[in-house]
């Protein structure tokens, strides 16, 4: 079969640089946000195990010193632990409180703002305090080497640039054994800024600037520099009094310092996410990345490059937390790096990359392994002259069907290797046979049902008219296959308040007909023929209906609404029509009318920071989960557009949307003039999205490991099948893997993701993505191939899932502990020996702390009365289905200095770090996180810039009411517009633009997004968090 456009290009297989990190954070952090150690898991948080008293130590209290005592960790199958596995049990990632015994001395809890933790001898500003912490903090990122015992690491530390500090400040402060360290002002054995190295000096032959001089002599009293001066491999004195707390008594508390003020630390000396992103763009941007090598690390999600499929799935479809799995489960427990893949099966492929080929074997259907049912792919090995093949997943020998037989060449490869996508490509599609269809009948094309809340508020605000007017033009843009003239998708219309109104829009009618269903307890569909129609055939009747709806309900005074029966009605209509589809529901208030799914206002701020806070994220009635299950079983996906002006219980109303693979959109206090562009843009994008309907996904693996946990907008009926009523181009499922045996370093770890779905034209298809990872018995190899961006996606989703069943404080502590464990294991086993006072970060993980801190400060994990509960539930739901690129921007927003635009080039200005220090009074900055955009203007912004953007003479004349920039015919305005469009184009949600003037009230909102700074709600700054993690590491190693 000739496949045009598929090029087998020469291998581009140079070893890939380590991966840098992800952006993070937003949203207010937390006043009582204490980060601490976690130990003993109790599966259910409430019942302590016999003999384990529940710890009441607050979150700033001591972490255990030294390794956990035997028997402290009871483990379930989901986790890893530092050091050898204790008594053969496995750790669990999200668990209960620390075991109170054997954990070393305990210290007084961190105090709150009201009283200082220590005598306030020299209270200094948080920045000075941070300087003291970090000045004595030697940050030294070693690229991954192997454990000192086996060989000295090759390569060079990657440094964090900053001016070289004079020798006195480089002095390494070692504490005498057993010295008591006062927590906040704690110079943990002194971490000291080290001489800078070239930004991307990498290890193991990875290209980078000139390595530092290996003959560098180490001066006495100076920290071990790049020359790796040999030292004893012990990890310094036991840190008797050190305590894990945020510097400054508690996050956001006043900084209490003992001792004289020290020199301010240069923030440029700690790892910069922007530097990592820019370095990756410089080394790999604009190039062709060929996927022809197992286990190679792809460019970062922030790097634009052309991906060429040569046998492994594109990183657009699959990204992994590490591209080299540990060969044994003991090793995995030791490193505690989650083994996971983020799979975005319908990701958009840019026009300059080849779309997926469709393979059609006719009635025979796809070729599969007889034993494990894996689909034919590049990992199958042909033997016996091509008559049989060995499955790469389970090693079973299978016969090749006669129609598929082909001879082998001199290297044992089939001569048609490059002509068959399923033999040479990582991703492709199969046309499925009737065996893969419901009831063995070919599916019908999907349908879209538009369900509009016509209660008093929506009519009054003009929303109903807006929706009806937009649908008139939008229905011409329904998705269709490339070869089709018009879309095969049928449409239907329902309006509702306390009752449901169905409309008959059959093409033979002169006028649409309305049928009212008032029995909402037992919803039925009053008509079949004429409800779902082809828009082109019924165009005049549908347009007529859309004109009439706003007038029909113009005099309504009905303010109560139903909700669950609306979904039920849509699902029943699809079921009766025997097709899958999507419901587009436009709704604005808490459903308080007497009907199934009725909700009450349960928004209770008194639950914040208690064990009951988790109930705010759970649905208040069980009926929504049951309804979601029925929707998935019938291929009914629910897209919900919410327009609330008060609490609507997103945690309950969003459940069906989440489980069915739908999308939730929320427009608070919707104003027609200000918010319609954002809403209409979202609606247009959603209707035109490439979507697979009635989908089921199965992830298969080669022997030795298996998929154990799935996170995303999915429903799991059993442990292996991921069911999605629909899956679109923006939805990603994060899959965690666990060992069930040793992995073979030669054959690696193979993963195949198969998605069975119905296309927009009604064809049943299988989309296959294959990826091969390496395996190693060297921990350094695991750390070298980590991808921080994918790790943060995994940690965010697993934490956001855990908050449904555990106290938020426990979840936050686990995240900090996990970060410290991963870095301590690297420090102990992979870095060359050095003083315990040095903070050493693996090259591929050097920005993990900044991203992790952003996640900890996100509004979901921080309970504060100022943050609406609905907002937290909304963000939780969005993140659960995000892919790696979206979590990257969401947690670490992009901040662009637009006053320095180069009007002559097409380039977007380089981003700066998300910190107030990077803003300037004479500058203008654009900040975007995927949901919102801010244009921040300094008080001294040049008048010509203001004139060019806003067409007003000065800063004072700028109106902050506007949500878009005026259309102006000047190069500056056009350039900024093109940048806004460029950022917007790559993201699923339309970002509303908020204009912020320096020193005015709305600036408070903007500042929450400067995620490297201490938050107004009490989350730690990046520097403080780095100290906190470093102290944890020191305790784990001591």
JSON list of N, CA, C and O in Angstrom, two decimals, residues 300-322:
[
{"chain": "A", "resi": 300, "resn": "UNK", "atom": "N", "xyz": [11.33, 20.02, 25.27]},
{"chain": "A", "resi": 300, "resn": "UNK", "atom": "CA", "xyz": [10.29, 20.46, 26.22]},
{"chain": "A", "resi": 300, "resn": "UNK", "atom": "C", "xyz": [9.01, 20.84, 25.49]},
{"chain": "A", "resi": 300, "resn": "UNK", "atom": "O", "xyz": [9.04, 21.20, 24.31]},
{"chain": "A", "resi": 301, "resn": "UNK", "atom": "N", "xyz": [7.89, 20.82, 26.22]},
{"chain": "A", "resi": 301, "resn": "UNK", "atom": "CA", "xyz": [6.61, 21.22, 25.60]},
{"chain": "A", "resi": 301, "resn": "UNK", "atom": "C", "xyz": [6.64, 22.67, 25.14]},
{"chain": "A", "resi": 301, "resn": "UNK", "atom": "O", "xyz": [5.86, 23.06, 24.28]},
{"chain": "A", "resi": 302, "resn": "UNK", "atom": "N", "xyz": [7.53, 23.46, 25.72]},
{"chain": "A", "resi": 302, "resn": "UNK", "atom": "CA", "xyz": [7.58, 24.88, 25.37]},
{"chain": "A", "resi": 302, "resn": "UNK", "atom": "C", "xyz": [8.45, 25.14, 24.14]},
{"chain": "A", "resi": 302, "resn": "UNK", "atom": "O", "xyz": [8.56, 26.27, 23.69]},
{"chain": "A", "resi": 303, "resn": "UNK", "atom": "N", "xyz": [9.08, 24.09, 23.61]},
{"chain": "A", "resi": 303, "resn": "UNK", "atom": "CA", "xyz": [9.97, 24.25, 22.45]},
{"chain": "A", "resi": 303, "resn": "UNK", "atom": "C", "xyz": [9.25, 23.86, 21.17]},
{"chain": "A", "resi": 303, "resn": "UNK", "atom": "O", "xyz": [8.67, 22.78, 21.08]},
{"chain": "A", "resi": 304, "resn": "UNK", "atom": "N", "xyz": [9.27, 24.77, 20.19]},
{"chain": "A", "resi": 304, "resn": "UNK", "atom": "CA", "xyz": [8.64, 24.48, 18.90]},
{"chain": "A", "resi": 304, "resn": "UNK", "atom": "C", "xyz": [9.61, 23.70, 18.03]},
{"chain": "A", "resi": 304, "resn": "UNK", "atom": "O", "xyz": [10.73, 24.17, 17.79]},
{"chain": "A", "resi": 305, "resn": "UNK", "atom": "N", "xyz": [9.21, 22.52, 17.58]},
{"chain": "A", "resi": 305, "resn": "UNK", "atom": "CA", "xyz": [10.06, 21.78, 16.66]},
{"chain": "A", "resi": 305, "resn": "UNK", "atom": "C", "xyz": [9.15, 20.92, 15.79]},
{"chain": "A", "resi": 305, "resn": "UNK", "atom": "O", "xyz": [7.95, 20.84, 16.03]},
{"chain": "A", "resi": 306, "resn": "UNK", "atom": "N", "xyz": [9.72, 20.33, 14.76]},
{"chain": "A", "resi": 306, "resn": "UNK", "atom": "CA", "xyz": [8.93, 19.48, 13.86]},
{"chain": "A", "resi": 306, "resn": "UNK", "atom": "C", "xyz": [9.16, 18.03, 14.27]},
{"chain": "A", "resi": 306, "resn": "UNK", "atom": "O", "xyz": [10.31, 17.57, 14.31]},
{"chain": "A", "resi": 307, "resn": "UNK", "atom": "N", "xyz": [8.11, 17.33, 14.60]},
{"chain": "A", "resi": 307, "resn": "UNK", "atom": "CA", "xyz": [8.28, 15.95, 15.07]},
{"chain": "A", "resi": 307, "resn": "UNK", "atom": "C", "xyz": [8.03, 14.99, 13.92]},
{"chain": "A", "resi": 307, "resn": "UNK", "atom": "O", "xyz": [7.03, 15.09, 13.20]},
{"chain": "A", "resi": 308, "resn": "UNK", "atom": "N", "xyz": [8.96, 14.07, 13.74]},
{"chain": "A", "resi": 308, "resn": "UNK", "atom": "CA", "xyz": [8.86, 13.11, 12.66]},
{"chain": "A", "resi": 308, "resn": "UNK", "atom": "C", "xyz": [8.75, 11.71, 13.28]},
{"chain": "A", "resi": 308, "resn": "UNK", "atom": "O", "xyz": [9.67, 11.25, 13.95]},
{"chain": "A", "resi": 309, "resn": "UNK", "atom": "N", "xyz": [7.62, 11.08, 13.05]},
{"chain": "A", "resi": 309, "resn": "UNK", "atom": "CA", "xyz": [7.37, 9.74, 13.61]},
{"chain": "A", "resi": 309, "resn": "UNK", "atom": "C", "xyz": [8.21, 8.72, 12.86]},
{"chain": "A", "resi": 309, "resn": "UNK", "atom": "O", "xyz": [8.05, 8.51, 11.67]},
{"chain": "A", "resi": 310, "resn": "UNK", "atom": "N", "xyz": [9.13, 8.08, 13.59]},
{"chain": "A", "resi": 310, "resn": "UNK", "atom": "CA", "xyz": [9.94, 7.02, 12.98]},
{"chain": "A", "resi": 310, "resn": "UNK", "atom": "C", "xyz": [9.93, 5.77, 13.86]},
{"chain": "A", "resi": 310, "resn": "UNK", "atom": "O", "xyz": [10.94, 5.11, 14.02]},
{"chain": "A", "resi": 311, "resn": "UNK", "atom": "N", "xyz": [8.76, 5.46, 14.42]},
{"chain": "A", "resi": 311, "resn": "UNK", "atom": "CA", "xyz": [8.65, 4.20, 15.15]},
{"chain": "A", "resi": 311, "resn": "UNK", "atom": "C", "xyz": [8.21, 4.32, 16.60]},
{"chain": "A", "resi": 311, "resn": "UNK", "atom": "O", "xyz": [7.85, 3.34, 17.22]},
{"chain": "A", "resi": 312, "resn": "UNK", "atom": "N", "xyz": [8.23, 5.54, 17.16]},
{"chain": "A", "resi": 312, "resn": "UNK", "atom": "CA", "xyz": [7.69, 5.77, 18.51]},
{"chain": "A", "resi": 312, "resn": "UNK", "atom": "C", "xyz": [6.73, 6.95, 18.43]},
{"chain": "A", "resi": 312, "resn": "UNK", "atom": "O", "xyz": [6.95, 7.86, 17.66]},
{"chain": "A", "resi": 313, "resn": "UNK", "atom": "N", "xyz": [5.68, 6.92, 19.26]},
{"chain": "A", "resi": 313, "resn": "UNK", "atom": "CA", "xyz": [4.67, 7.97, 19.21]},
{"chain": "A", "resi": 313, "resn": "UNK", "atom": "C", "xyz": [5.29, 9.34, 19.48]},
{"chain": "A", "resi": 313, "resn": "UNK", "atom": "O", "xyz": [6.20, 9.48, 20.30]},
{"chain": "A", "resi": 314, "resn": "UNK", "atom": "N", "xyz": [4.78, 10.34, 18.80]},
{"chain": "A", "resi": 314, "resn": "UNK", "atom": "CA", "xyz": [5.21, 11.72, 18.98]},
{"chain": "A", "resi": 314, "resn": "UNK", "atom": "C", "xyz": [4.97, 12.15, 20.43]},
{"chain": "A", "resi": 314, "resn": "UNK", "atom": "O", "xyz": [3.97, 11.77, 21.04]},
{"chain": "A", "resi": 315, "resn": "UNK", "atom": "N", "xyz": [5.86, 12.99, 20.99]},
{"chain": "A", "resi": 315, "resn": "UNK", "atom": "CA", "xyz": [5.61, 13.51, 22.34]},
{"chain": "A", "resi": 315, "resn": "UNK", "atom": "C", "xyz": [4.34, 14.36, 22.42]},
{"chain": "A", "resi": 315, "resn": "UNK", "atom": "O", "xyz": [3.86, 14.66, 23.51]},
{"chain": "A", "resi": 316, "resn": "UNK", "atom": "N", "xyz": [3.76, 14.73, 21.28]},
{"chain": "A", "resi": 316, "resn": "UNK", "atom": "CA", "xyz": [2.46, 15.42, 21.34]},
{"chain": "A", "resi": 316, "resn": "UNK", "atom": "C", "xyz": [1.40, 14.46, 21.88]},
{"chain": "A", "resi": 316, "resn": "UNK", "atom": "O", "xyz": [0.43, 14.88, 22.50]},
{"chain": "A", "resi": 317, "resn": "UNK", "atom": "N", "xyz": [1.57, 13.16, 21.62]},
{"chain": "A", "resi": 317, "resn": "UNK", "atom": "CA", "xyz": [0.60, 12.17, 22.07]},
{"chain": "A", "resi": 317, "resn": "UNK", "atom": "C", "xyz": [0.95, 11.57, 23.43]},
{"chain": "A", "resi": 317, "resn": "UNK", "atom": "O", "xyz": [0.07, 11.30, 24.23]},
{"chain": "A", "resi": 318, "resn": "UNK", "atom": "N", "xyz": [2.24, 11.30, 23.65]},
{"chain": "A", "resi": 318, "resn": "UNK", "atom": "CA", "xyz": [2.65, 10.66, 24.92]},
{"chain": "A", "resi": 318, "resn": "UNK", "atom": "C", "xyz": [3.92, 11.32, 25.45]},
{"chain": "A", "resi": 318, "resn": "UNK", "atom": "O", "xyz": [4.91, 11.45, 24.73]},
{"chain": "A", "resi": 319, "resn": "UNK", "atom": "N", "xyz": [3.87, 11.74, 26.70]},
{"chain": "A", "resi": 319, "resn": "UNK", "atom": "CA", "xyz": [5.08, 12.19, 27.40]},
{"chain": "A", "resi": 319, "resn": "UNK", "atom": "C", "xyz": [5.19, 11.38, 28.69]},
{"chain": "A", "resi": 319, "resn": "UNK", "atom": "O", "xyz": [4.17, 11.06, 29.31]},
{"chain": "A", "resi": 320, "resn": "UNK", "atom": "N", "xyz": [6.41, 11.08, 29.11]},
{"chain": "A", "resi": 320, "resn": "UNK", "atom": "CA", "xyz": [6.61, 10.25, 30.29]},
{"chain": "A", "resi": 320, "resn": "UNK", "atom": "C", "xyz": [7.34, 11.03, 31.38]},
{"chain": "A", "resi": 320, "resn": "UNK", "atom": "O", "xyz": [8.06, 11.99, 31.10]},
{"chain": "A", "resi": 321, "resn": "UNK", "atom": "N", "xyz": [7.15, 10.58, 32.62]},
{"chain": "A", "resi": 321, "resn": "UNK", "atom": "CA", "xyz": [7.84, 11.25, 33.74]},
{"chain": "A", "resi": 321, "resn": "UNK", "atom": "C", "xyz": [9.33, 10.93, 33.70]},
{"chain": "A", "resi": 321, "resn": "UNK", "atom": "O", "xyz": [10.15, 11.73, 34.13]},
{"chain": "A", "resi": 322, "resn": "UNK", "atom": "N", "xyz": [9.69, 9.75, 33.19]},
{"chain": "A", "resi": 322, "resn": "UNK", "atom": "CA", "xyz": [11.09, 9.43, 32.93]},
{"chain": "A", "resi": 322, "resn": "UNK", "atom": "C", "xyz": [11.12, 8.49, 31.72]},
{"chain": "A", "resi": 322, "resn": "UNK", "atom": "O", "xyz": [10.19, 7.70, 31.54]}
]
